[in-house]
Coordinates of C-alpha atoms in Angstrom, one line a residue:
M9 CA 15.6 -65.3 -18.1
R10 CA 15.0 -66.7 -14.6
G11 CA 12.6 -68.6 -13.0
P12 CA 10.7 -67.3 -9.8
V13 CA 13.0 -65.6 -7.1
T14 CA 11.8 -66.6 -3.6
G15 CA 11.6 -64.0 -0.6
A16 CA 14.8 -66.2 1.0
A17 CA 16.6 -66.0 -2.3
L18 CA 16.5 -62.6 -2.6
A19 CA 17.5 -61.3 0.7
L20 CA 20.4 -63.7 -0.1
L21 CA 21.4 -61.8 -3.2
L22 CA 20.7 -58.5 -1.9
A23 CA 23.2 -59.3 1.3
A24 CA 25.6 -60.6 -1.3
G25 CA 25.4 -57.1 -3.0
A26 CA 25.6 -55.3 0.1
A27 CA 28.8 -57.0 1.1
A28 CA 31.1 -55.5 -2.2
A29 CA 31.9 -52.5 -2.6
G30 CA 32.0 -50.9 -6.4
P31 CA 35.0 -52.6 -8.3
R32 CA 38.1 -50.9 -8.1
F33 CA 41.7 -51.6 -9.9
E34 CA 44.9 -50.3 -9.7
D35 CA 47.4 -49.5 -12.9
R36 CA 50.5 -52.5 -12.6
S37 CA 51.2 -52.2 -16.3
A38 CA 54.7 -50.9 -14.9
A39 CA 55.5 -54.3 -13.3
L40 CA 56.1 -55.6 -16.8
P41 CA 59.7 -55.7 -17.5
L42 CA 59.1 -54.0 -20.9
A43 CA 56.6 -52.2 -22.6
H44 CA 55.1 -55.0 -24.7
V45 CA 53.0 -54.3 -28.0
Y46 CA 51.2 -56.0 -30.4
G47 CA 52.0 -54.6 -34.0
G48 CA 52.0 -54.7 -37.6
G49 CA 50.1 -54.0 -40.4
W50 CA 46.7 -55.4 -42.3
Q51 CA 47.9 -59.1 -41.3
H52 CA 47.8 -58.1 -37.5
F53 CA 45.0 -56.0 -37.6
V54 CA 43.1 -59.1 -35.8
G55 CA 45.2 -61.2 -33.2
G56 CA 46.9 -60.2 -30.0
G57 CA 46.0 -62.7 -27.6
V58 CA 47.5 -63.7 -24.3
A59 CA 47.9 -67.3 -22.6
V60 CA 47.7 -67.2 -18.9
F61 CA 49.5 -70.5 -17.1
D62 CA 51.5 -71.5 -14.3
C63 CA 54.8 -73.1 -15.8
N64 CA 56.8 -73.2 -13.2
G65 CA 54.7 -74.8 -10.2
D66 CA 54.3 -71.9 -8.1
A67 CA 50.6 -71.3 -8.3
L68 CA 51.6 -67.7 -10.2
P69 CA 50.3 -67.6 -13.3
E70 CA 53.0 -66.4 -15.8
L71 CA 51.8 -64.6 -19.3
F72 CA 52.8 -65.3 -22.9
A73 CA 51.6 -62.2 -25.1
A74 CA 51.3 -62.4 -28.8
G75 CA 53.5 -59.6 -30.2
G76 CA 52.4 -59.8 -34.1
E77 CA 55.4 -58.4 -35.9
N78 CA 57.2 -57.5 -32.5
P79 CA 58.4 -60.8 -30.7
A80 CA 56.0 -63.1 -28.8
R81 CA 57.2 -62.5 -24.8
L82 CA 56.6 -64.9 -21.7
F83 CA 56.7 -63.0 -18.8
L84 CA 57.1 -64.8 -15.2
N85 CA 54.9 -64.0 -12.2
R86 CA 57.0 -62.7 -9.4
S87 CA 54.1 -61.4 -7.6
Q88 CA 54.2 -61.8 -4.0
P89 CA 50.9 -63.9 -2.7
G90 CA 48.4 -61.2 -1.2
G91 CA 51.0 -58.2 -2.2
D92 CA 51.6 -56.2 -5.6
I93 CA 51.8 -57.8 -9.4
A94 CA 55.1 -58.2 -10.3
F95 CA 56.7 -59.9 -13.4
A96 CA 60.3 -60.7 -14.6
L97 CA 61.2 -61.7 -18.5
G98 CA 61.3 -65.2 -19.3
T99 CA 63.2 -67.0 -22.0
L100 CA 61.4 -67.8 -25.2
P101 CA 62.5 -69.3 -28.6
E102 CA 62.7 -66.4 -31.0
M103 CA 59.0 -66.1 -32.5
T104 CA 57.7 -63.3 -34.7
G105 CA 54.1 -63.3 -36.6
V106 CA 52.4 -64.7 -33.5
T107 CA 48.6 -63.9 -33.2
G108 CA 48.1 -65.8 -30.1
A109 CA 48.4 -69.0 -27.6
Y110 CA 46.5 -71.2 -25.7
P111 CA 47.8 -73.5 -23.1
L112 CA 47.5 -77.5 -22.6
D113 CA 49.0 -80.7 -21.7
I114 CA 49.7 -81.9 -25.1
D115 CA 51.7 -85.0 -24.1
G116 CA 50.4 -85.7 -20.9
D117 CA 53.5 -85.4 -19.1
G118 CA 52.0 -83.2 -16.6
R119 CA 53.9 -79.8 -17.7
L120 CA 51.8 -77.5 -20.0
D121 CA 52.6 -76.6 -23.3
L122 CA 51.5 -74.2 -25.7
A123 CA 49.8 -74.3 -29.0
V124 CA 50.8 -71.1 -30.9
L125 CA 48.7 -69.4 -34.1
R126 CA 50.7 -67.4 -36.2
V127 CA 50.9 -65.9 -39.6
G128 CA 52.8 -68.4 -40.8
A129 CA 53.5 -71.8 -39.3
N130 CA 52.2 -72.8 -36.5
L131 CA 54.1 -74.0 -33.7
L132 CA 53.3 -76.5 -30.7
L133 CA 56.0 -75.7 -27.8
R134 CA 56.9 -78.4 -25.4
G135 CA 57.0 -77.5 -22.1
G136 CA 59.8 -78.5 -19.7
A137 CA 61.4 -77.4 -16.4
D138 CA 60.7 -73.8 -14.9
C139 CA 59.2 -72.8 -17.6
A140 CA 61.5 -73.4 -20.9
F141 CA 59.7 -74.4 -23.8
E142 CA 60.8 -76.1 -27.2
D143 CA 59.4 -76.8 -30.8
A144 CA 57.8 -80.4 -30.4
S145 CA 55.8 -79.8 -33.9
A146 CA 57.8 -82.3 -35.7
D147 CA 58.3 -84.9 -32.8
W148 CA 54.3 -85.0 -32.8
G149 CA 53.9 -85.0 -36.5
F150 CA 52.2 -81.7 -36.6
V151 CA 51.7 -80.3 -39.6
Q152 CA 52.5 -76.3 -39.2
G153 CA 50.9 -74.5 -42.3
D154 CA 51.7 -71.4 -43.8
R155 CA 47.9 -70.1 -43.2
W156 CA 47.1 -66.9 -41.3
S157 CA 45.5 -68.7 -38.0
T158 CA 43.2 -66.8 -35.8
A159 CA 41.4 -69.3 -33.5
F160 CA 41.6 -72.6 -31.9
A161 CA 40.0 -74.9 -29.6
A162 CA 40.7 -78.3 -27.9
T163 CA 39.8 -81.8 -26.2
W164 CA 40.3 -85.2 -25.5
E165 CA 38.3 -87.6 -27.7
P166 CA 37.6 -91.0 -26.2
G167 CA 40.2 -93.4 -26.7
R168 CA 42.9 -90.5 -27.8
Q169 CA 46.7 -90.0 -26.3
F170 CA 46.5 -86.4 -27.7
P171 CA 43.9 -83.8 -28.0
T172 CA 42.3 -83.1 -31.1
L173 CA 42.7 -79.7 -31.9
A174 CA 41.0 -77.1 -34.0
I175 CA 42.7 -74.1 -35.8
G176 CA 40.6 -71.4 -37.4
N177 CA 42.0 -69.7 -40.2
Y178 CA 41.3 -66.1 -41.3
V179 CA 41.7 -64.6 -45.0
N180 CA 43.7 -66.3 -47.4
R181 CA 46.5 -63.7 -48.2
D182 CA 47.6 -65.7 -50.9
D183 CA 44.1 -65.6 -53.1
P184 CA 45.0 -62.8 -55.7
D185 CA 41.0 -61.8 -55.4
G186 CA 41.0 -61.4 -51.7
P187 CA 40.7 -60.1 -49.7
F188 CA 36.8 -60.4 -49.6
R189 CA 35.4 -63.4 -50.7
A190 CA 38.8 -65.0 -49.9
C191 CA 38.2 -66.8 -46.3
D192 CA 40.3 -69.9 -46.1
V193 CA 39.6 -73.1 -44.8
N194 CA 39.7 -74.2 -41.1
E195 CA 41.7 -77.8 -39.8
L196 CA 41.0 -80.2 -37.5
H197 CA 44.1 -82.1 -36.5
R198 CA 43.3 -85.8 -34.7
P199 CA 45.8 -88.0 -33.5
E200 CA 47.3 -91.0 -34.2
G201 CA 48.6 -92.5 -30.9
R202 CA 51.1 -90.0 -29.9
R203 CA 51.7 -88.2 -33.3
Y204 CA 49.1 -86.4 -35.1
A205 CA 47.8 -87.4 -38.8
P206 CA 47.4 -84.7 -41.7
P207 CA 44.8 -82.2 -40.6
V208 CA 41.0 -82.8 -41.9
R209 CA 39.7 -79.7 -43.7
L210 CA 36.5 -77.7 -42.5
E211 CA 35.2 -76.0 -45.2
P212 CA 33.9 -73.9 -46.6
G213 CA 35.7 -71.4 -44.3
W214 CA 33.8 -68.1 -43.3
C215 CA 37.1 -66.2 -41.1
A216 CA 37.0 -67.4 -38.2
L217 CA 38.0 -65.2 -35.2
S218 CA 37.1 -67.8 -32.3
M219 CA 36.3 -71.3 -31.5
L220 CA 35.1 -73.6 -28.6
I221 CA 34.6 -77.0 -28.2
S222 CA 32.0 -77.3 -25.7
D223 CA 29.3 -79.9 -24.1
W224 CA 26.9 -77.3 -24.8
Q225 CA 23.6 -79.7 -24.5
R226 CA 25.2 -81.6 -21.5
S227 CA 24.5 -85.1 -23.8
G228 CA 28.5 -86.2 -23.6
R229 CA 29.1 -85.2 -26.8
P230 CA 31.0 -82.0 -26.9
E231 CA 30.8 -80.0 -30.0
L232 CA 32.7 -77.1 -32.0
R233 CA 31.3 -73.6 -32.4
I234 CA 33.0 -71.2 -34.5
S235 CA 32.4 -67.5 -34.9
N236 CA 32.9 -65.6 -38.4
D237 CA 33.7 -62.3 -39.4
R238 CA 31.5 -61.3 -42.1
H239 CA 33.2 -58.4 -42.7
Y240 CA 35.7 -60.7 -44.7
Y241 CA 33.1 -63.1 -46.0
V242 CA 30.3 -60.5 -47.1
R243 CA 27.6 -62.7 -47.7
G244 CA 26.4 -66.6 -47.5
G245 CA 28.6 -67.1 -44.4
Y246 CA 27.2 -67.3 -40.8
E247 CA 28.3 -69.3 -37.1
E248 CA 28.9 -72.7 -37.5
M249 CA 28.6 -75.8 -35.2
W250 CA 30.2 -79.1 -35.6
R251 CA 29.5 -82.2 -34.6
L252 CA 32.7 -84.1 -34.1
D253 CA 31.4 -88.1 -34.2
P254 CA 30.8 -88.2 -36.7
L255 CA 32.0 -85.0 -38.2
S256 CA 29.7 -83.1 -40.0
P257 CA 27.8 -79.2 -39.5
R258 CA 25.0 -78.2 -38.1
T259 CA 22.2 -77.1 -40.1
E260 CA 18.7 -75.3 -40.5
A261 CA 17.3 -78.6 -40.6
D262 CA 18.6 -80.0 -37.3
G263 CA 17.7 -76.0 -35.8
W264 CA 20.5 -74.7 -36.2
P265 CA 19.6 -71.2 -37.6
K266 CA 22.1 -69.2 -40.0
I267 CA 22.9 -66.3 -38.0
S268 CA 25.8 -63.8 -39.4
L269 CA 27.7 -61.0 -37.6
W270 CA 31.2 -59.9 -37.3
G271 CA 32.4 -62.4 -35.1
M272 CA 35.5 -61.7 -32.9
G273 CA 35.4 -63.5 -29.6
I274 CA 33.5 -66.4 -27.7
A275 CA 32.8 -66.8 -24.3
S276 CA 30.8 -69.1 -22.2
H277 CA 29.4 -69.8 -18.7
D278 CA 26.3 -70.7 -17.0
L279 CA 24.1 -67.5 -15.8
T280 CA 20.8 -69.1 -15.4
G281 CA 21.9 -71.9 -13.2
D282 CA 20.3 -74.7 -14.8
G283 CA 24.0 -76.4 -15.7
L284 CA 23.8 -75.2 -19.7
P285 CA 26.2 -72.7 -20.7
E286 CA 25.5 -69.5 -22.3
V287 CA 27.1 -67.5 -24.6
M288 CA 28.8 -64.2 -25.5
L289 CA 29.5 -63.3 -29.1
T290 CA 31.5 -60.3 -29.4
S291 CA 31.4 -58.0 -32.6
M292 CA 31.4 -54.9 -34.1
G293 CA 28.3 -53.0 -33.0
D294 CA 25.9 -55.2 -31.0
Q295 CA 27.7 -57.7 -28.4
L296 CA 25.1 -61.2 -28.6
L297 CA 24.6 -62.7 -25.3
Q298 CA 22.5 -65.8 -26.5
I299 CA 20.9 -68.0 -23.6
N300 CA 21.0 -72.2 -23.7
R301 CA 17.9 -73.4 -24.1
G302 CA 19.1 -76.8 -24.4
D303 CA 17.8 -77.7 -27.5
G304 CA 19.1 -74.5 -29.3
Y305 CA 20.1 -70.9 -28.1
E306 CA 18.0 -67.3 -28.0
D307 CA 19.3 -64.1 -28.0
A308 CA 19.3 -62.0 -24.6
P309 CA 16.8 -59.2 -24.5
Y310 CA 18.3 -55.5 -24.6
S311 CA 17.0 -55.0 -21.1
L312 CA 19.6 -57.3 -19.8
G313 CA 22.6 -54.7 -20.3
T314 CA 25.2 -56.9 -21.8
Y315 CA 25.0 -55.3 -25.5
A316 CA 27.5 -52.8 -25.2
Q317 CA 26.7 -51.8 -28.6
R318 CA 28.3 -47.7 -28.2
P319 CA 31.3 -46.6 -26.1
H320 CA 29.8 -45.9 -22.6
I321 CA 31.8 -42.7 -21.7
G322 CA 32.9 -39.9 -24.4
D323 CA 31.0 -38.4 -26.9
D324 CA 31.9 -40.6 -30.0
G325 CA 28.9 -42.4 -31.0
R326 CA 29.4 -44.8 -33.5
P327 CA 29.5 -48.5 -33.0
S328 CA 31.9 -50.4 -30.9
T329 CA 34.2 -53.3 -31.7
G330 CA 34.1 -55.9 -29.4
W331 CA 37.2 -58.4 -29.3
H332 CA 38.0 -60.7 -26.6
A333 CA 35.1 -61.3 -24.2
E334 CA 35.5 -63.4 -20.9
F335 CA 32.9 -63.7 -17.7
G336 CA 34.1 -63.8 -14.2
D337 CA 33.3 -62.9 -10.5
I338 CA 35.2 -59.6 -10.2
D339 CA 33.9 -59.2 -6.7
N340 CA 32.9 -62.2 -5.5
D341 CA 29.5 -61.9 -4.9
G342 CA 28.2 -65.1 -6.2
R343 CA 27.5 -63.6 -9.8
A344 CA 29.4 -64.1 -12.9
D345 CA 30.4 -60.4 -14.1
L346 CA 31.7 -59.9 -17.9
F347 CA 34.8 -58.1 -19.3
I348 CA 35.2 -57.0 -23.0
A349 CA 38.1 -56.1 -24.8
K350 CA 37.2 -52.7 -27.4
G351 CA 38.9 -51.5 -29.8
N352 CA 39.0 -50.2 -33.3
V353 CA 40.0 -52.5 -35.8
D354 CA 42.7 -49.8 -37.0
Q355 CA 41.0 -46.7 -38.6
M356 CA 37.9 -47.8 -39.7
P357 CA 35.7 -44.8 -39.9
S358 CA 32.2 -46.3 -39.4
N359 CA 33.4 -47.6 -35.7
A360 CA 34.3 -45.9 -32.6
I361 CA 38.2 -44.9 -32.4
H362 CA 38.3 -44.7 -28.7
D363 CA 36.5 -47.4 -27.5
P364 CA 36.8 -48.0 -24.0
N365 CA 36.4 -51.9 -22.6
N366 CA 33.5 -52.7 -20.8
L367 CA 33.3 -53.8 -17.3
L368 CA 29.4 -55.4 -17.1
M369 CA 28.9 -56.2 -13.4
Q370 CA 25.6 -58.8 -12.8
Q371 CA 23.1 -57.3 -10.6
P372 CA 20.6 -59.4 -7.8
D373 CA 18.1 -59.1 -10.4
G374 CA 20.6 -60.7 -13.3
T375 CA 20.9 -57.7 -15.3
F376 CA 24.6 -56.2 -15.9
R377 CA 25.5 -52.7 -15.3
E378 CA 28.3 -50.7 -16.8
A379 CA 31.4 -50.3 -14.1
A380 CA 34.5 -49.9 -16.2
A381 CA 35.1 -46.0 -15.6
E382 CA 34.4 -46.1 -11.9
A383 CA 36.7 -49.3 -11.5
G384 CA 39.0 -47.3 -13.5
I385 CA 40.3 -49.3 -16.4
A386 CA 38.3 -47.6 -19.2
T387 CA 41.3 -46.9 -21.1
G388 CA 40.8 -46.3 -24.6
E389 CA 43.4 -48.2 -26.4
R390 CA 42.8 -50.8 -29.4
S391 CA 42.1 -53.5 -27.3
R392 CA 42.3 -57.2 -28.4
G393 CA 43.1 -60.4 -26.2
A394 CA 42.6 -60.1 -22.5
A395 CA 42.4 -62.5 -19.4
L396 CA 40.9 -62.4 -15.8
A397 CA 43.1 -64.1 -13.7
D398 CA 44.3 -64.0 -9.8
L399 CA 47.7 -62.9 -10.7
N400 CA 48.6 -62.5 -7.0
A401 CA 46.9 -65.4 -5.0
D402 CA 44.7 -62.9 -3.0
G403 CA 41.6 -64.5 -4.5
R404 CA 40.3 -61.5 -6.4
L405 CA 40.8 -61.8 -10.3
D406 CA 43.1 -59.1 -11.8
I407 CA 43.1 -58.3 -15.5
V408 CA 45.4 -58.6 -18.3
V409 CA 44.9 -56.4 -21.8
V410 CA 47.1 -56.8 -25.0
N411 CA 46.3 -54.0 -27.1
R412 CA 47.3 -53.1 -30.5
R413 CA 49.7 -50.6 -31.5
A414 CA 49.6 -49.5 -27.6
P415 CA 51.4 -51.1 -24.6
M416 CA 49.9 -54.2 -22.9
E417 CA 47.9 -53.7 -19.7
V418 CA 48.0 -55.1 -16.1
W419 CA 45.4 -54.1 -13.9
Q420 CA 45.1 -55.0 -10.0
N421 CA 41.9 -55.8 -8.4
V422 CA 41.6 -53.8 -5.1
T423 CA 38.1 -53.9 -4.8
E424 CA 37.3 -53.8 -0.8
G425 CA 34.7 -55.7 0.7
T426 CA 34.4 -58.6 -1.7
G427 CA 33.2 -62.3 -0.6
A428 CA 34.1 -65.4 -0.2
W429 CA 36.1 -67.6 -3.0
L430 CA 37.0 -71.0 -4.1
A431 CA 39.2 -71.9 -6.6
V432 CA 39.3 -75.4 -8.1
E433 CA 41.5 -77.2 -10.4
P434 CA 40.4 -80.9 -11.2
Q435 CA 43.1 -83.7 -11.9
Q436 CA 43.0 -87.4 -12.9
E437 CA 45.3 -90.0 -14.4
G438 CA 45.6 -90.8 -18.0
P439 CA 46.5 -88.5 -21.5
N440 CA 44.1 -85.8 -20.1
R441 CA 45.3 -84.9 -16.9
R442 CA 44.1 -81.6 -16.7
A443 CA 40.4 -83.0 -16.9
V444 CA 39.2 -80.9 -19.9
G445 CA 35.6 -81.6 -20.6
A446 CA 34.7 -82.1 -17.1
W447 CA 32.3 -79.7 -15.5
V448 CA 33.2 -78.7 -11.5
E449 CA 30.5 -77.6 -9.5
V450 CA 30.5 -75.5 -5.9
R451 CA 27.5 -75.7 -3.9
A452 CA 27.4 -73.1 -1.3
G453 CA 24.9 -70.4 -0.3
G454 CA 22.3 -72.8 -1.1
R455 CA 22.8 -72.8 -5.3
V456 CA 24.8 -74.6 -7.1
Q457 CA 27.4 -72.9 -9.4
T458 CA 29.2 -74.6 -12.5
R459 CA 31.8 -74.6 -14.8
E460 CA 33.0 -76.4 -17.6
V461 CA 36.8 -77.2 -18.1
T462 CA 37.3 -76.0 -21.8
V463 CA 40.5 -75.3 -24.3
G464 CA 39.5 -72.3 -26.5
G465 CA 37.4 -69.0 -27.2
G466 CA 38.4 -65.8 -26.1
H467 CA 40.0 -63.7 -29.1
V468 CA 43.8 -65.9 -29.5
G469 CA 44.3 -66.6 -26.1
G470 CA 43.0 -68.9 -23.1
Q471 CA 43.9 -70.2 -19.7
A472 CA 44.7 -73.1 -18.0
G473 CA 44.4 -73.0 -14.1
P474 CA 41.9 -73.3 -11.3
L475 CA 38.4 -72.2 -12.1
H476 CA 37.6 -69.3 -9.9
F477 CA 33.9 -69.3 -7.6
G478 CA 33.0 -66.2 -6.0
L479 CA 30.6 -67.4 -3.2
G480 CA 29.4 -64.1 -1.5
P481 CA 28.9 -64.6 2.4
A482 CA 28.6 -68.0 1.9
G483 CA 30.7 -69.6 5.0
D484 CA 31.1 -73.2 3.7
A485 CA 30.9 -75.1 0.4
E486 CA 31.0 -78.3 -1.1
V487 CA 32.6 -79.6 -4.3
R488 CA 32.2 -82.4 -7.1
V489 CA 33.1 -83.0 -10.4
I490 CA 31.5 -84.6 -13.6
W491 CA 34.4 -86.5 -15.4
P492 CA 34.8 -86.0 -19.1
D493 CA 33.5 -89.6 -19.5
G494 CA 30.3 -88.5 -17.3
T495 CA 31.3 -90.1 -13.7
V496 CA 30.1 -88.0 -11.1
S497 CA 32.0 -87.4 -8.0
D498 CA 30.8 -87.5 -4.6
W499 CA 30.5 -84.0 -2.8
V500 CA 33.3 -83.0 -0.7
P501 CA 33.1 -80.3 1.8
C502 CA 35.2 -77.6 1.7
A503 CA 36.3 -74.4 3.7
P504 CA 36.0 -70.8 1.2
G505 CA 39.3 -68.8 0.6
M506 CA 41.5 -71.6 -0.8
R507 CA 43.2 -73.0 -4.0
V508 CA 42.4 -76.8 -4.0
T509 CA 43.6 -79.3 -6.5
A510 CA 40.3 -81.7 -7.2
R511 CA 41.9 -85.1 -7.7
R512 CA 40.2 -88.1 -9.2
G513 CA 39.7 -91.2 -7.0
P514 CA 38.6 -94.7 -7.5
G515 CA 34.9 -94.7 -8.3
T516 CA 33.1 -91.7 -7.1
A517 CA 35.7 -90.5 -4.7
L518 CA 37.2 -87.0 -4.8
E519 CA 40.0 -85.7 -3.1
L520 CA 40.7 -82.1 -2.4
I521 CA 44.3 -81.2 -1.9
R522 CA 45.1 -77.4 -0.8
G523 CA 47.6 -75.3 -2.8

């Protein structure tokens, strides 16, 4: 997986690993103002996402949690920086049937909006002052539809004033011959000026449960990846990759092999240090990590420790069911770790019923070690959506988990001896203010970490905010941004231990603003 490691580099990695104790979390679920549950029958077996974003400008992220048949909730972050996590209940338009949501600044006004997915009509909520939201679907010409929407991704295409939105739909619940072999079509919503044109169908659909638009080849041409649930397409379906310009699916003829799995979620991160993002695909049974080789993907070896195919505690040996996956540096040692939300669909007898979530900590040799039980987060609920985010501005990533038919969980990271860190949020003028499609690079400790700004992935929920970089023992760092149009900024020095806005200047200039 990796190239040769020099003696000096190995010493640095070992020093970084020795600096941090094992991960540890404390349950702060009681900090939520009410016990929030993602509930409902068959149409809410899937879904249950959470959106994480700062909607009032205090640099503390709020939580929008899908409720299924229960109302969706907005939780306002009232944590004291560096202190215990705390939340208050926010105000939303009454919404049920919500499967998930993604934050993004659709109209470029500097305030984050929400794309809300539902069983029924989807919504585009315009963000206002102090976390107020209103339905702007009609104002923006958005065709809401009446499908069972379970996947989302977005990007800004050149010359467009609004983002292009991809929406994935699950089973066609109106098909009298369903649910098997009754997967619904997916849709691409492209803007015309500051309104949306009627959606373009992406068909046939294969029961999408996650989407991600990423420039996975670093060619300057992002593509749409779709992960599909073979439980309902039964046969003939596969994991998809769509070119956006011209709109066309990749095929076996141009190197896209047909791989079928019970696709639930997508996560991407550059694990090998070559600047190309690997991809994690959750499923029933094996969780599939694929190594990006530039012209295609290669399945990671079993010895890497990422397949997480059985419960890691208890005596239930049946296969696991993975949902939301997310990479993040839990102990700030400079190596990305991996959280996977697990949980039975409902009462599926072929799969484990008590299926604890995974916390896979990356080791100095690049393998992953299970640490959820020692960290205190190995609960056995039917988990769905989740997020890794610094909820109390202490430089450590906390965990949020939405559960089906059980209360939502909030876990505060109290790991001792963590390394240095940096949080970077790129911004630029123009419609795509938050620089979706940019690549942020941080150089520290003799190596470069690379992160892409995306909207999508996960399981029906995502984040908008600074990218978190663990730096290990590094005493200084440098930052640069490769902007969506390909312009490469200058390297700018930055002291670790802070959140910075990386603001685009003229030419290759980059200004780092603290806070």
